[in-house]
Amino acid sequence: MGIKERKIKHKEDLKQSILDAAKKVFLAEGYEATSIRKIAAEIEFSPTTIYLYYKDKNEIAHALHEEGFKMLSEKFQVLAHVEHPFERLKAMGRIYMQFALENSDYYELMFIMKDPIKAFENGCVEEEWDEGKRAFNALVNTIQQCQQAGYFKGFETNSFALVVWSTMHGLCTMKTHGQLELIVQRKEILTDVKDAFTHTFECFVHVLERLK
Amino acid sequence: MGIKERKIKHKEDLKQSILDAAKKVFLAEGYEATSIRKIAAEIEFSPTTIYLYYKDKNEIAHALHEEGFKMLSEKFQVLAHVEHPFERLKAMGRIYMQFALENSDYYELMFIMKDPIKAFENGCVEEEWDEGKRAFNALVNTIQQCQQAGYFKGFETNSFALVVWSTMHGLCTMKTHGQLELIVQRKEILTDVKDAFTHTFECFVHVLERLK
DNA sequence: TGAAATAAATTAACAGTGTTAAGTATATTT
DNA sequence: AAATATACTTAACACTGTTAATTTATTTCA
């Protein structure tokens, strides 16, 4: 009775099981296709049961959004071993880019979609955007250390960090949303899309290098 | 018989009337709430009539997306009177930002949503992304002129243009999607959100100025 | 142990979505 | 006047998130 066993396991912590099921559907079909009914079918419960554990779909979106931040911060772990702050900043950018491309659905949920944010606007989730802030702080700290090493002198640290993040965020979204592909389509110089993405990043790195 | 007169006028060019109705609902309630049924109710026709003039909702999204580009390019007209290329670039950025804030729904449709792009992927619309390309070309040309004036020397023009656009796009989306607000919330230095947005832009301008 | 109270899950329903196939008037052509 | 073509509508499908009311299961207490 594999199904029954699974059901018992589910009951132990149904909230987590719902999230797991949501994640499964989400990864296989994207957020758009992740309906309450599909999640319910996955765990063999009624759709309305989900509302006993999550206030609404936004709260599930927020939970997935948190998962995404856990993933990203794990990938950021390796940065601790990069001593030179500017090298660390570059590595950070590359990790961020890679994450955005390889987990574009998560990226969407973390930085583009409004649904997960609505969750703590509607009072579902108590905390503020701790995950996002932590990630941003890591960037601010690295930039601060770059400044101590002679880079970006005369720039207000927070504003500069926002510029850097904006650039990376803009580039990643333009890539994953297809605008980059459309723009580059007939531009002879940057024929390959992959190149446009990488070249733009490298160009940005050159810009930063010039600010020493 | 105001209604009947209107109906006759509609029949003259129903396709345009549908678009006008779509725009009305879209501006009043945003794209999410712009349903086929609402558009139909607006022009007092059956919902299915719309499918006689537009293949699907993506095609309507694309039509609105075109309207947005017309609006933006109109606002860009004033740039012709700005002689100095770097001043023009800055003005371009400010116009872009203002447009994104004041017409955030249009901006969403033009640069973030995938639906309008699907329209010419699904063969609804013949042309490529001409509007986007034209806007991007304006940016490339300005940057090229900046380079001739001694700015951004040694940078590949197209890549540099993509960096600039990425930064502006990233900043605007972070603003309109609320991330900027959340990040700044507890950062003591940039308490005001409006300030964070403006300050980041100004910081970016300083970055560009340093590349002379 | 058996009845009452509590908790957990379900059924049915609401109000909406994009979209399609089939049917009905209206206008045009033969 | 009959046949054809055009324009539009009705009805329906297969979904969506969400809520209220109801049933089922578990626990508490006399």
Coordinates of C-alpha atoms (C1' of nucleotides) in Angstrom, one line a residue:
Chain A
M1 CA 0.0 0.0 0.0
G2 CA 2.5 2.6 -1.2
I3 CA -0.1 5.2 -1.5
K4 CA -1.4 4.8 2.0
E5 CA 2.0 5.0 3.4
R6 CA 2.6 8.1 1.5
K7 CA -0.6 9.6 2.8
I8 CA 0.4 8.9 6.4
K9 CA 3.8 10.5 5.7
H10 CA 1.9 13.5 4.3
K11 CA -0.2 13.9 7.3
E12 CA 2.8 14.1 9.5
D13 CA 3.6 17.5 8.0
L14 CA 1.1 18.3 5.3
K15 CA 2.2 21.9 5.0
Q16 CA 5.7 20.7 3.9
S17 CA 4.1 18.1 1.6
I18 CA 2.1 20.8 -0.1
L19 CA 5.2 22.9 -0.6
D20 CA 7.0 19.9 -2.0
A21 CA 4.2 19.2 -4.4
A22 CA 4.0 22.8 -5.4
K23 CA 7.7 22.8 -6.1
K24 CA 7.4 19.7 -8.2
V25 CA 4.7 21.1 -10.4
F26 CA 6.4 24.5 -10.4
L27 CA 9.7 23.1 -11.6
A28 CA 8.1 20.8 -14.2
E29 CA 5.6 23.3 -15.6
G30 CA 6.4 26.8 -14.3
Y31 CA 4.5 29.0 -12.0
E32 CA 1.7 29.9 -14.4
A33 CA 0.7 26.3 -14.6
T34 CA 1.0 25.6 -10.9
S35 CA -2.6 25.6 -9.9
I36 CA -4.0 24.8 -6.5
R37 CA -5.9 21.9 -8.1
K38 CA -2.7 20.4 -9.5
I39 CA -0.9 20.7 -6.2
A40 CA -3.8 19.0 -4.5
A41 CA -3.9 16.2 -7.1
E42 CA -0.2 15.7 -6.6
I43 CA -0.6 14.9 -2.9
E44 CA -4.0 13.2 -3.4
F45 CA -5.9 15.7 -1.3
S46 CA -8.8 18.0 -2.0
P47 CA -8.0 21.4 -3.4
T48 CA -9.5 23.2 -0.5
T49 CA -7.3 21.3 2.0
I50 CA -4.5 23.5 0.8
Y51 CA -6.3 26.6 2.2
L52 CA -6.0 25.0 5.7
Y53 CA -2.3 25.4 5.5
Y54 CA -1.7 28.4 3.2
K55 CA -3.8 31.5 3.2
D56 CA -3.8 31.8 -0.5
K57 CA -1.7 31.2 -3.6
N58 CA 0.5 34.2 -2.9
E59 CA 1.7 32.5 0.3
I60 CA 2.7 29.4 -1.6
A61 CA 4.5 31.7 -4.1
H62 CA 6.3 33.3 -1.2
A63 CA 7.3 29.9 0.2
L64 CA 8.8 28.9 -3.2
H65 CA 10.4 32.3 -3.4
E66 CA 12.1 31.6 -0.1
E67 CA 13.4 28.3 -1.5
G68 CA 14.9 30.2 -4.4
F69 CA 16.8 32.5 -2.0
K70 CA 18.1 29.5 -0.1
M71 CA 19.4 28.1 -3.4
L72 CA 21.0 31.3 -4.4
S73 CA 22.6 31.9 -1.0
E74 CA 24.0 28.4 -1.1
K75 CA 25.6 29.2 -4.5
F76 CA 27.0 32.3 -3.0
Q77 CA 28.8 30.3 -0.3
V78 CA 31.8 29.7 -2.6
L79 CA 32.4 33.5 -2.6
A80 CA 33.8 33.2 0.9
H81 CA 36.9 31.7 -0.6
V82 CA 37.5 34.5 -3.1
E83 CA 39.8 36.9 -1.2
H84 CA 40.1 39.8 -3.5
P85 CA 36.9 41.9 -3.3
F86 CA 36.8 42.8 -6.9
E87 CA 37.3 39.2 -8.0
R88 CA 34.5 38.3 -5.5
L89 CA 32.3 41.0 -7.0
K90 CA 32.8 39.5 -10.5
A91 CA 32.3 36.0 -9.3
M92 CA 29.1 37.2 -7.6
G93 CA 27.9 38.5 -10.9
R94 CA 28.6 35.3 -12.7
I95 CA 26.8 33.2 -10.1
Y96 CA 23.9 35.5 -10.1
M97 CA 23.7 35.3 -13.9
Q98 CA 24.0 31.6 -13.9
F99 CA 21.4 31.2 -11.3
A100 CA 19.0 33.5 -13.3
L101 CA 19.5 31.4 -16.4
E102 CA 19.4 27.9 -14.9
N103 CA 16.5 28.7 -12.6
S104 CA 14.6 31.2 -14.5
D105 CA 11.3 30.3 -12.9
Y106 CA 12.8 30.8 -9.5
Y107 CA 14.4 34.0 -10.6
E108 CA 11.0 35.2 -11.8
L109 CA 9.4 34.4 -8.5
M110 CA 12.3 36.0 -6.5
F111 CA 12.8 39.2 -8.4
I112 CA 10.0 39.9 -10.9
M113 CA 6.7 38.6 -9.8
K114 CA 4.5 40.5 -7.4
D115 CA 2.6 37.6 -6.0
P116 CA 5.2 36.5 -3.4
I117 CA 5.6 40.1 -2.2
K118 CA 1.8 40.4 -1.8
A119 CA 2.1 37.6 0.8
F120 CA 3.7 39.9 3.4
E121 CA 1.7 42.8 2.2
N122 CA -1.5 40.9 3.0
G123 CA -0.1 39.9 6.3
C124 CA 0.3 36.3 5.5
V125 CA 4.0 36.5 6.3
E126 CA 5.2 38.5 9.2
E127 CA 8.8 39.2 8.2
E128 CA 10.0 41.7 5.8
W129 CA 12.0 40.8 2.7
D130 CA 14.8 39.4 4.8
E131 CA 16.1 37.1 2.1
G132 CA 16.4 39.8 -0.4
K133 CA 18.0 42.1 2.1
R134 CA 20.6 39.6 3.1
A135 CA 21.5 39.1 -0.5
F136 CA 21.7 42.8 -1.1
N137 CA 23.8 43.2 2.0
A138 CA 26.3 40.7 0.7
L139 CA 26.6 42.9 -2.4
V140 CA 26.9 46.1 -0.4
N141 CA 29.7 44.6 1.8
T142 CA 31.6 43.4 -1.2
I143 CA 31.4 46.8 -2.8
Q144 CA 32.5 48.4 0.4
Q145 CA 35.5 46.2 0.4
C146 CA 36.2 47.1 -3.2
Q147 CA 36.1 50.7 -2.2
Q148 CA 38.6 50.0 0.6
A149 CA 40.8 48.4 -2.1
G150 CA 40.7 51.5 -4.2
Y151 CA 37.7 50.8 -6.5
F152 CA 34.6 53.0 -7.0
K153 CA 36.1 55.9 -5.0
G154 CA 33.7 58.7 -4.3
F155 CA 30.5 56.7 -4.9
E156 CA 28.0 56.3 -2.2
T157 CA 28.1 52.6 -1.4
N158 CA 24.4 51.8 -1.3
S159 CA 23.6 53.7 -4.5
F160 CA 26.4 52.1 -6.3
A161 CA 25.3 48.7 -5.1
L162 CA 21.8 49.5 -6.5
V163 CA 23.4 50.4 -9.8
V164 CA 25.3 47.2 -10.0
W165 CA 22.3 45.1 -9.0
S166 CA 20.1 47.0 -11.5
T167 CA 22.4 46.2 -14.3
M168 CA 22.6 42.6 -13.5
H169 CA 18.9 42.3 -12.9
G170 CA 18.1 44.2 -16.1
L171 CA 20.4 42.0 -18.1
C172 CA 19.1 38.8 -16.7
T173 CA 15.4 39.7 -17.2
M174 CA 16.1 40.9 -20.7
K175 CA 17.7 37.5 -21.4
T176 CA 15.1 35.3 -19.8
H177 CA 12.2 37.3 -21.2
G178 CA 13.4 37.2 -24.8
Q179 CA 14.0 40.9 -25.4
L180 CA 17.7 40.4 -25.8
E181 CA 17.2 37.8 -28.4
L182 CA 14.9 40.1 -30.3
I183 CA 17.2 43.1 -30.2
V184 CA 20.2 41.1 -31.2
Q185 CA 18.4 39.3 -34.0
R186 CA 19.5 41.6 -36.8
K187 CA 22.4 43.4 -35.2
E188 CA 25.2 41.9 -37.3
I189 CA 27.9 42.4 -34.7
L190 CA 26.4 40.4 -31.9
T191 CA 24.8 37.6 -33.8
D192 CA 24.7 35.0 -31.1
V193 CA 22.4 35.6 -28.2
K194 CA 24.6 33.8 -25.8
D195 CA 27.3 36.1 -26.8
A196 CA 25.2 39.2 -26.3
F197 CA 24.5 38.1 -22.8
T198 CA 28.1 37.3 -22.0
H199 CA 29.5 40.2 -23.9
T200 CA 27.3 42.7 -22.1
F201 CA 28.4 41.3 -18.8
E202 CA 32.0 41.5 -19.8
C203 CA 31.5 45.0 -21.0
F204 CA 30.0 45.9 -17.6
V205 CA 33.0 44.4 -15.9
H206 CA 35.2 46.6 -18.0
V207 CA 33.2 49.6 -16.9
L208 CA 33.7 48.6 -13.3
E209 CA 37.4 48.1 -13.8
R210 CA 37.8 51.6 -15.2
L211 CA 36.4 53.0 -12.0
K212 CA 39.5 52.2 -10.0
Chain B
M1 CA -30.0 57.0 -30.1
G2 CA -26.4 57.5 -28.9
I3 CA -25.8 53.9 -28.5
K4 CA -26.9 52.9 -32.0
E5 CA -24.8 55.7 -33.5
R6 CA -21.8 54.4 -31.6
K7 CA -22.5 50.9 -32.8
I8 CA -22.6 52.0 -36.4
K9 CA -19.3 53.8 -35.9
H10 CA -17.9 50.7 -34.3
K11 CA -18.8 48.6 -37.3
E12 CA -16.9 50.9 -39.6
D13 CA -13.7 49.8 -38.0
L14 CA -14.4 47.3 -35.3
K15 CA -10.8 46.2 -35.1
Q16 CA -9.8 49.7 -33.9
S17 CA -12.8 49.9 -31.6
I18 CA -11.8 46.7 -30.0
L19 CA -8.3 48.1 -29.4
D20 CA -9.7 51.3 -28.1
A21 CA -11.9 49.4 -25.6
A22 CA -9.0 47.2 -24.7
K23 CA -6.9 50.3 -24.0
K24 CA -9.6 51.8 -21.9
V25 CA -10.0 48.8 -19.7
F26 CA -6.2 48.3 -19.6
L27 CA -5.5 51.8 -18.5
A28 CA -8.3 51.7 -15.9
E29 CA -7.6 48.3 -14.4
G30 CA -4.3 47.0 -15.7
Y31 CA -3.5 44.2 -18.1
E32 CA -4.4 41.4 -15.7
A33 CA -7.9 42.6 -15.4
T34 CA -8.3 43.2 -19.1
S35 CA -10.3 40.2 -20.1
I36 CA -11.9 39.5 -23.5
R37 CA -15.3 39.6 -21.9
K38 CA -14.7 43.1 -20.4
I39 CA -13.5 44.4 -23.8
A40 CA -16.5 42.9 -25.4
A41 CA -18.9 44.5 -22.9
E42 CA -17.2 47.8 -23.4
I43 CA -18.1 47.8 -27.1
E44 CA -21.4 46.0 -26.6
F45 CA -20.5 43.0 -28.6
S46 CA -20.2 39.4 -27.9
P47 CA -16.9 38.1 -26.5
T48 CA -16.4 35.8 -29.5
T49 CA -16.6 38.7 -31.9
I50 CA -13.2 39.8 -30.8
Y51 CA -11.7 36.6 -32.2
L52 CA -12.9 37.6 -35.6
Y53 CA -10.5 40.5 -35.5
Y54 CA -7.7 39.3 -33.2
K55 CA -6.3 35.8 -33.2
D56 CA -5.9 35.6 -29.4
K57 CA -5.3 37.8 -26.4
N58 CA -1.6 37.9 -27.1
E59 CA -2.3 39.7 -30.3
I60 CA -4.3 42.4 -28.4
A61 CA -1.4 42.6 -25.9
H62 CA 0.9 43.1 -28.9
A63 CA -1.3 45.9 -30.3
L64 CA -1.2 47.7 -26.9
H65 CA 2.5 47.1 -26.7
E66 CA 2.8 48.9 -30.0
E67 CA 0.8 51.8 -28.6
G68 CA 3.2 52.0 -25.8
F69 CA 6.2 52.3 -28.1
K70 CA 4.5 55.0 -30.0
M71 CA 4.0 56.9 -26.8
L72 CA 7.6 56.4 -25.8
S73 CA 9.0 57.4 -29.1
E74 CA 6.9 60.6 -29.0
K75 CA 8.4 61.5 -25.7
F76 CA 11.8 60.8 -27.2
Q77 CA 11.1 63.5 -29.8
V78 CA 12.3 66.3 -27.6
L79 CA 15.8 64.7 -27.6
A80 CA 16.3 66.0 -31.1
H81 CA 16.8 69.4 -29.6
V82 CA 19.5 68.3 -27.2
E83 CA 22.7 68.9 -29.0
H84 CA 25.4 67.5 -26.7
P85 CA 25.3 63.7 -27.0
F86 CA 26.0 63.1 -23.3
E87 CA 23.3 65.5 -22.2
R88 CA 21.0 63.8 -24.7
L89 CA 21.9 60.4 -23.2
K90 CA 21.1 61.7 -19.7
A91 CA 17.8 63.2 -20.9
M92 CA 17.0 59.9 -22.6
G93 CA 17.4 58.1 -19.3
R94 CA 15.2 60.5 -17.5
I95 CA 12.5 60.3 -20.1
Y96 CA 12.7 56.5 -20.0
M97 CA 12.5 56.5 -16.2
Q98 CA 9.5 58.9 -16.2
F99 CA 7.7 56.8 -18.8
A100 CA 8.3 53.6 -16.9
L101 CA 6.9 55.2 -13.7
E102 CA 4.0 57.1 -15.2
N103 CA 2.9 54.3 -17.6
S104 CA 4.0 51.3 -15.6
D105 CA 1.3 49.1 -17.2
Y106 CA 2.6 50.0 -20.7
Y107 CA 6.1 49.5 -19.6
E108 CA 5.2 46.0 -18.3
L109 CA 3.7 45.2 -21.6
M110 CA 6.6 46.6 -23.6
F111 CA 9.6 45.2 -21.8
I112 CA 8.6 42.6 -19.3
M113 CA 5.5 40.6 -20.3
K114 CA 6.0 37.7 -22.7
D115 CA 2.5 37.7 -24.1
P116 CA 3.0 40.4 -26.7
I117 CA 6.2 38.7 -27.8
K118 CA 4.3 35.5 -28.2
A119 CA 2.2 37.2 -30.8
F120 CA 4.9 37.3 -33.4
E121 CA 6.2 34.0 -32.3
N122 CA 2.9 32.4 -33.0
G123 CA 2.8 34.1 -36.4
C124 CA 0.0 36.5 -35.5
V125 CA 2.2 39.4 -36.3
E126 CA 4.5 39.3 -39.3
E127 CA 7.1 41.9 -38.3
E128 CA 9.9 41.4 -35.9
W129 CA 10.4 43.7 -32.9
D130 CA 10.7 46.8 -34.9
E131 CA 9.6 49.2 -32.2
G132 CA 12.0 47.9 -29.7
K133 CA 14.8 47.9 -32.2
R134 CA 14.1 51.4 -33.2
A135 CA 14.3 52.6 -29.6
F136 CA 17.5 50.6 -29.1
N137 CA 19.0 52.1 -32.2
A138 CA 18.3 55.6 -30.9
L139 CA 20.3 54.6 -27.8
V140 CA 23.2 53.1 -29.8
N141 CA 23.4 56.2 -32.0
T142 CA 23.5 58.5 -29.0
I143 CA 26.2 56.4 -27.4
Q144 CA 28.2 56.4 -30.6
Q145 CA 28.0 60.2 -30.7
C146 CA 29.1 60.2 -27.1
Q147 CA 32.1 58.1 -28.0
Q148 CA 32.9 60.5 -30.8
A149 CA 32.8 63.3 -28.2
G150 CA 35.4 61.4 -26.1
Y151 CA 33.1 59.4 -23.8
F152 CA 33.2 55.6 -23.3
K153 CA 36.4 55.2 -25.3
G154 CA 37.4 51.6 -25.9
F155 CA 34.0 50.1 -25.4
E156 CA 32.2 48.2 -28.0
T157 CA 29.2 50.4 -28.8
N158 CA 26.5 47.8 -28.9
S159 CA 27.6 46.0 -25.8
F160 CA 27.9 49.3 -24.0
A161 CA 24.4 50.3 -25.1
L162 CA 23.1 47.0 -23.7
V163 CA 24.8 47.7 -20.4
V164 CA 23.1 51.1 -20.2
W165 CA 19.8 49.8 -21.2
S166 CA 20.1 46.9 -18.7
T167 CA 20.8 49.3 -15.9
M168 CA 17.9 51.5 -16.7
H169 CA 15.6 48.6 -17.3
G170 CA 16.7 46.9 -14.1
L171 CA 16.2 50.0 -12.0
C172 CA 12.8 50.7 -13.5
T173 CA 11.5 47.2 -12.9
M174 CA 12.8 47.1 -9.4
K175 CA 11.0 50.3 -8.7
T176 CA 7.7 49.4 -10.3
H177 CA 7.7 45.8 -8.9
G178 CA 8.3 46.9 -5.3
Q179 CA 11.7 45.3 -4.7
L180 CA 13.4 48.7 -4.4
E181 CA 10.9 49.7 -1.8
L182 CA 11.6 46.5 0.2
I183 CA 15.3 46.8 0.0
V184 CA 15.4 50.4 1.1
Q185 CA 12.9 49.9 3.9
R186 CA 15.4 49.5 6.6
K187 CA 18.5 50.9 5.0
E188 CA 18.9 54.1 7.1
I189 CA 20.9 56.0 4.5
L190 CA 18.3 55.9 1.7
T191 CA 15.1 56.2 3.7
D192 CA 12.9 57.6 1.0
V193 CA 12.0 55.3 -1.9
K194 CA 11.7 58.1 -4.4
D195 CA 15.2 59.1 -3.4
A196 CA 16.6 55.6 -3.8
F197 CA 15.3 55.5 -7.4
T198 CA 16.6 59.0 -8.2
H199 CA 19.8 58.6 -6.3
T200 CA 20.6 55.3 -8.1
F201 CA 20.1 57.0 -11.4
E202 CA 22.3 59.9 -10.5
C203 CA 24.9 57.5 -9.2
F204 CA 24.8 55.8 -12.6
V205 CA 25.2 59.1 -14.4
H206 CA 28.3 59.7 -12.2
V207 CA 29.6 56.3 -13.3
L208 CA 29.1 57.3 -17.0
E209 CA 30.7 60.7 -16.4
R210 CA 33.8 59.0 -15.1
L211 CA 34.2 57.1 -18.3
K212 CA 35.3 60.2 -20.2
Chain C
dT1 C1' -17.4 2.9 27.3
dG2 C1' -20.4 6.4 25.0
dA3 C1' -21.5 11.1 24.2
dA4 C1' -19.9 15.7 23.3
dA5 C1' -16.5 18.7 21.4
dT6 C1' -12.9 19.6 18.4
dA7 C1' -10.1 19.1 14.3
dA8 C1' -9.4 17.8 9.6
dA9 C1' -10.8 17.2 5.0
dT10 C1' -14.4 17.2 1.6
dT11 C1' -18.3 18.5 -1.6
dA12 C1' -20.6 22.0 -4.0
dA13 C1' -20.6 26.3 -5.5
dC14 C1' -19.4 31.2 -7.1
dA15 C1' -17.5 34.1 -10.3
dG16 C1' -14.4 34.4 -13.3
dT17 C1' -10.8 33.2 -17.3
dG18 C1' -9.3 32.2 -22.7
dT19 C1' -11.1 29.8 -26.4
dT20 C1' -13.8 26.9 -29.9
dA21 C1' -17.7 24.7 -32.5
dA22 C1' -22.0 25.3 -34.0
dG23 C1' -25.9 28.0 -35.0
dT24 C1' -28.4 32.3 -36.5
dA25 C1' -29.5 36.4 -38.5
dT26 C1' -28.1 39.9 -42.1
dA27 C1' -26.4 41.3 -46.4
dT28 C1' -24.7 40.3 -51.0
dT29 C1' -24.7 38.0 -55.2
dT30 C1' -26.5 35.1 -58.8
Chain D
dA1 C1' -36.6 34.8 -55.1
dA2 C1' -33.0 31.4 -54.0
dA3 C1' -28.2 30.6 -52.9
dT4 C1' -24.2 32.1 -51.0
dA5 C1' -21.2 34.6 -48.1
dT6 C1' -20.4 37.7 -44.1
dA7 C1' -21.0 39.1 -39.4
dC8 C1' -22.2 38.0 -35.1
dT9 C1' -24.1 35.2 -31.1
dT10 C1' -25.2 31.3 -28.1
dA11 C1' -23.6 27.4 -25.7
dA12 C1' -20.1 25.0 -24.2
dC13 C1' -15.4 23.2 -22.7
dA14 C1' -11.8 23.1 -19.6
dC15 C1' -9.8 25.6 -16.7
dT16 C1' -8.7 29.3 -12.6
dG17 C1' -8.6 31.0 -7.2
dT18 C1' -11.5 31.0 -3.4
dT19 C1' -15.4 30.5 0.1
dA20 C1' -19.3 28.4 2.8
dA21 C1' -21.4 24.5 4.3
dT22 C1' -21.0 19.8 5.3
dT23 C1' -19.1 15.4 6.3
dT24 C1' -15.6 12.5 8.4
dA25 C1' -12.2 11.5 11.8
dT26 C1' -10.1 12.2 16.1
dT27 C1' -9.8 13.6 20.7
dT28 C1' -11.7 14.9 25.2
dC29 C1' -14.4 14.3 29.1
dA30 C1' -18.0 12.4 32.1

